[in-house]
Amino acid sequence: LRLSEIFCRILEHDDDPIMSTLQRTYQKGISQGISQGLSQGISQGQAEGSANTLLRLLARRFGPLDIATEQKVRLAPLPLLELWTDRLLDARSLADVLA
């Protein structure tokens, strides 16, 4: 049996106060893990969406982008992507945006 199957079998016995405490603790841990994973997924999705939008706008404004620029944008954290997106409106060159 896998560890998760063993836990499930143990947690089915909620008549014992120790088991009900274990069950609550286990469920809380699962919930927190899901919440953290969901939060990380949302942040990652926002950064990915912002990077895609910025790349599209940069290419439209300055022409085809080289691979290094694409990589730099795709690896940037969300706050930096937002800064670069704001700079895009006033920048005269790609270097001005990514400076």
Coordinates of N, CA and C in Angstrom, one line a residue:
L1 N 0.8 -1.2 0.0 CA 0.0 0.0 0.0 C 0.9 1.3 0.0
R2 N 0.3 2.3 -0.7 CA 1.0 3.5 -0.6 C 0.7 4.3 0.6
L3 N 1.5 5.2 1.0 CA 1.3 6.0 2.3 C 0.0 6.7 2.2
S4 N -0.4 7.3 1.1 CA -1.7 8.0 1.1 C -2.8 7.0 1.3
E5 N -2.8 5.8 0.8 CA -3.8 4.8 1.0 C -3.9 4.4 2.5
I6 N -2.7 4.3 3.2 CA -2.7 4.0 4.6 C -3.3 5.1 5.4
F7 N -3.0 6.4 5.1 CA -3.6 7.5 5.8 C -5.1 7.5 5.6
C8 N -5.6 7.3 4.4 CA -7.0 7.2 4.1 C -7.7 6.2 5.0
R9 N -7.1 5.0 5.1 CA -7.7 4.0 5.9 C -7.7 4.4 7.4
I10 N -6.7 5.0 7.9 CA -6.6 5.4 9.2 C -7.6 6.5 9.5
L11 N -7.7 7.4 8.6 CA -8.6 8.5 8.8 C -10.1 8.2 8.7
E12 N -10.4 7.0 8.2 CA -11.8 6.6 8.1 C -12.4 6.3 9.5
H13 N -11.5 6.1 10.5 CA -11.9 5.8 11.8 C -12.0 7.1 12.7
D14 N -13.1 7.8 12.6 CA -13.2 9.1 13.3 C -13.8 9.0 14.6
D15 N -14.0 7.8 15.2 CA -14.6 7.7 16.5 C -13.6 7.9 17.6
D16 N -12.3 7.7 17.3 CA -11.2 7.9 18.2 C -10.8 9.4 18.2
P17 N -10.7 10.1 19.4 CA -10.3 11.5 19.4 C -9.0 11.7 18.8
I18 N -8.1 10.8 18.9 CA -6.7 11.0 18.3 C -6.9 10.9 16.8
M19 N -7.7 10.0 16.3 CA -7.8 9.9 14.9 C -8.5 11.1 14.3
S20 N -9.5 11.7 15.0 CA -10.2 12.8 14.5 C -9.2 14.1 14.5
T21 N -8.4 14.1 15.5 CA -7.4 15.2 15.5 C -6.4 15.0 14.3
L22 N -6.0 13.8 14.1 CA -5.1 13.5 13.0 C -5.8 13.8 11.7
Q23 N -7.1 13.5 11.6 CA -7.8 13.7 10.4 C -7.9 15.2 10.1
R24 N -8.2 16.0 11.1 CA -8.3 17.5 10.9 C -6.9 18.1 10.5
T25 N -5.9 17.6 11.1 CA -4.5 18.0 10.8 C -4.2 17.7 9.4
Y26 N -4.5 16.5 9.0 CA -4.2 16.0 7.6 C -5.0 16.8 6.6
Q27 N -6.3 17.1 6.9 CA -7.1 17.8 5.9 C -6.6 19.3 5.9
K28 N -6.2 19.8 7.0 CA -5.7 21.2 7.0 C -4.4 21.3 6.1
G29 N -3.6 20.3 6.3 CA -2.3 20.3 5.5 C -2.6 20.2 4.0
I30 N -3.6 19.3 3.7 CA -4.0 19.2 2.3 C -4.5 20.5 1.7
S31 N -5.4 21.2 2.5 CA -6.0 22.4 2.1 C -4.9 23.5 1.9
Q32 N -4.0 23.6 2.8 CA -2.9 24.6 2.7 C -2.1 24.3 1.5
G33 N -1.8 23.0 1.3 CA -1.0 22.7 0.1 C -1.7 23.1 -1.2
I34 N -3.0 22.8 -1.3 CA -3.8 23.2 -2.4 C -3.8 24.7 -2.6
S35 N -4.0 25.4 -1.5 CA -4.0 26.9 -1.6 C -2.7 27.5 -2.1
Q36 N -1.6 26.9 -1.5 CA -0.3 27.4 -2.0 C -0.1 27.1 -3.4
G37 N -0.4 25.9 -3.8 CA -0.2 25.5 -5.2 C -1.1 26.4 -6.2
L38 N -2.3 26.6 -5.8 CA -3.2 27.5 -6.5 C -2.7 28.9 -6.6
S39 N -2.2 29.4 -5.5 CA -1.6 30.8 -5.5 C -0.4 30.9 -6.4
Q40 N 0.5 29.9 -6.3 CA 1.7 29.9 -7.2 C 1.3 29.7 -8.7
G41 N 0.3 28.9 -8.9 CA -0.2 28.7 -10.3 C -0.8 30.0 -10.9
I42 N -1.5 30.8 -10.1 CA -2.1 32.0 -10.5 C -1.0 33.0 -10.8
S43 N 0.0 33.1 -9.9 CA 1.1 34.1 -10.1 C 1.9 33.7 -11.4
Q44 N 2.1 32.4 -11.5 CA 2.8 32.0 -12.7 C 2.0 32.3 -14.0
G45 N 0.7 32.1 -13.9 CA -0.1 32.4 -15.1 C -0.2 33.9 -15.4
Q46 N -0.2 34.7 -14.4 CA -0.2 36.1 -14.6 C 1.1 36.6 -15.3
A47 N 2.2 36.1 -14.8 CA 3.5 36.4 -15.4 C 3.6 35.9 -16.8
E48 N 3.2 34.7 -17.0 CA 3.2 34.2 -18.4 C 2.4 35.0 -19.4
G49 N 1.2 35.4 -18.9 CA 0.3 36.2 -19.7 C 0.9 37.6 -20.0
S50 N 1.5 38.2 -19.0 CA 2.1 39.5 -19.2 C 3.3 39.4 -20.1
A51 N 4.1 38.3 -20.0 CA 5.2 38.2 -20.9 C 4.8 38.0 -22.3
N52 N 3.7 37.2 -22.5 CA 3.2 37.0 -23.9 C 2.7 38.3 -24.5
T53 N 2.0 39.1 -23.7 CA 1.5 40.4 -24.2 C 2.6 41.3 -24.5
L54 N 3.6 41.4 -23.6 CA 4.7 42.3 -23.8 C 5.5 41.9 -25.0
L55 N 5.7 40.6 -25.2 CA 6.5 40.2 -26.4 C 5.7 40.6 -27.7
R56 N 4.4 40.4 -27.7 CA 3.6 40.7 -28.9 C 3.7 42.3 -29.1
L57 N 3.6 43.1 -28.1 CA 3.7 44.5 -28.3 C 5.1 45.0 -28.7
L58 N 6.1 44.4 -28.1 CA 7.5 44.7 -28.5 C 7.7 44.4 -30.0
A59 N 7.3 43.2 -30.4 CA 7.5 42.8 -31.8 C 6.8 43.7 -32.7
R60 N 5.6 44.1 -32.3 CA 4.8 45.0 -33.2 C 5.4 46.4 -33.3
R61 N 6.0 46.9 -32.2 CA 6.6 48.2 -32.2 C 8.0 48.3 -32.8
F62 N 8.8 47.2 -32.4 CA 10.2 47.3 -32.8 C 10.6 46.2 -33.9
G63 N 9.7 45.4 -34.3 CA 10.1 44.4 -35.3 C 10.4 43.0 -34.6
P64 N 10.8 42.1 -35.4 CA 11.1 40.7 -34.8 C 12.1 40.8 -33.7
L65 N 11.9 40.0 -32.7 CA 12.8 40.0 -31.5 C 13.7 38.8 -31.6
D66 N 14.9 39.0 -31.1 CA 15.9 37.9 -31.1 C 15.6 36.9 -29.9
I67 N 16.1 35.8 -29.9 CA 15.9 34.7 -28.9 C 16.3 35.2 -27.5
A68 N 17.4 35.9 -27.4 CA 17.8 36.4 -26.1 C 16.8 37.3 -25.5
T69 N 16.3 38.2 -26.3 CA 15.2 39.1 -25.8 C 14.0 38.4 -25.3
E70 N 13.6 37.4 -26.1 CA 12.4 36.6 -25.8 C 12.6 35.9 -24.4
Q71 N 13.8 35.3 -24.3 CA 14.1 34.6 -23.1 C 14.1 35.5 -21.9
K72 N 14.7 36.7 -22.0 CA 14.8 37.7 -21.0 C 13.4 38.0 -20.5
V73 N 12.5 38.3 -21.4 CA 11.2 38.6 -21.1 C 10.4 37.5 -20.4
R74 N 10.6 36.3 -21.0 CA 9.9 35.1 -20.4 C 10.3 34.7 -19.0
L75 N 11.6 35.1 -18.7 CA 12.1 34.7 -17.3 C 12.0 35.8 -16.3
A76 N 11.5 37.0 -16.7 CA 11.3 38.1 -15.8 C 10.2 37.9 -14.9
P77 N 10.3 38.4 -13.6 CA 9.2 38.4 -12.7 C 8.2 39.4 -13.0
L78 N 7.0 39.2 -12.5 CA 5.8 40.0 -12.9 C 6.0 41.5 -12.7
P79 N 6.6 42.0 -11.5 CA 6.8 43.4 -11.4 C 7.7 44.0 -12.4
L80 N 8.7 43.3 -12.9 CA 9.6 43.8 -13.9 C 8.8 43.8 -15.3
L81 N 8.0 42.8 -15.5 CA 7.2 42.8 -16.8 C 6.3 44.0 -16.8
E82 N 5.7 44.4 -15.7 CA 4.8 45.5 -15.6 C 5.6 46.8 -15.8
L83 N 6.8 46.9 -15.3 CA 7.6 48.1 -15.5 C 7.9 48.3 -17.0
W84 N 8.4 47.2 -17.6 CA 8.7 47.2 -19.0 C 7.5 47.5 -19.9
T85 N 6.3 47.0 -19.5 CA 5.1 47.3 -20.3 C 4.8 48.8 -20.2
D86 N 5.0 49.4 -19.0 CA 4.8 50.8 -18.9 C 5.8 51.6 -19.7
R87 N 7.0 51.2 -19.7 CA 8.0 51.9 -20.5 C 7.8 51.9 -22.0
L88 N 7.1 50.9 -22.4 CA 6.9 50.7 -23.9 C 6.2 51.9 -24.5
L89 N 5.4 52.6 -23.8 CA 4.6 53.7 -24.3 C 5.5 54.9 -24.7
D90 N 6.6 55.1 -23.9 CA 7.5 56.3 -24.1 C 8.8 55.9 -24.7
A91 N 9.2 54.7 -24.8 CA 10.5 54.3 -25.3 C 10.7 54.5 -26.8
R92 N 11.9 54.9 -27.1 CA 12.3 55.1 -28.5 C 13.0 53.9 -29.1
S93 N 13.4 53.0 -28.2 CA 14.1 51.8 -28.7 C 13.8 50.6 -27.7
L94 N 14.1 49.4 -28.2 CA 13.9 48.2 -27.4 C 14.8 48.3 -26.2
A95 N 16.0 48.8 -26.3 CA 16.9 49.0 -25.2 C 16.4 49.9 -24.1
D96 N 15.6 50.9 -24.5 CA 15.0 51.8 -23.6 C 13.9 51.1 -22.7
V97 N 13.2 50.2 -23.3 CA 12.2 49.4 -22.6 C 12.8 48.5 -21.6
L98 N 13.8 47.8 -22.0 CA 14.4 46.7 -21.2 C 15.6 47.2 -20.3
A99 N 15.9 48.5 -20.3 CA 17.0 49.1 -19.5 C 16.7 48.9 -18.0

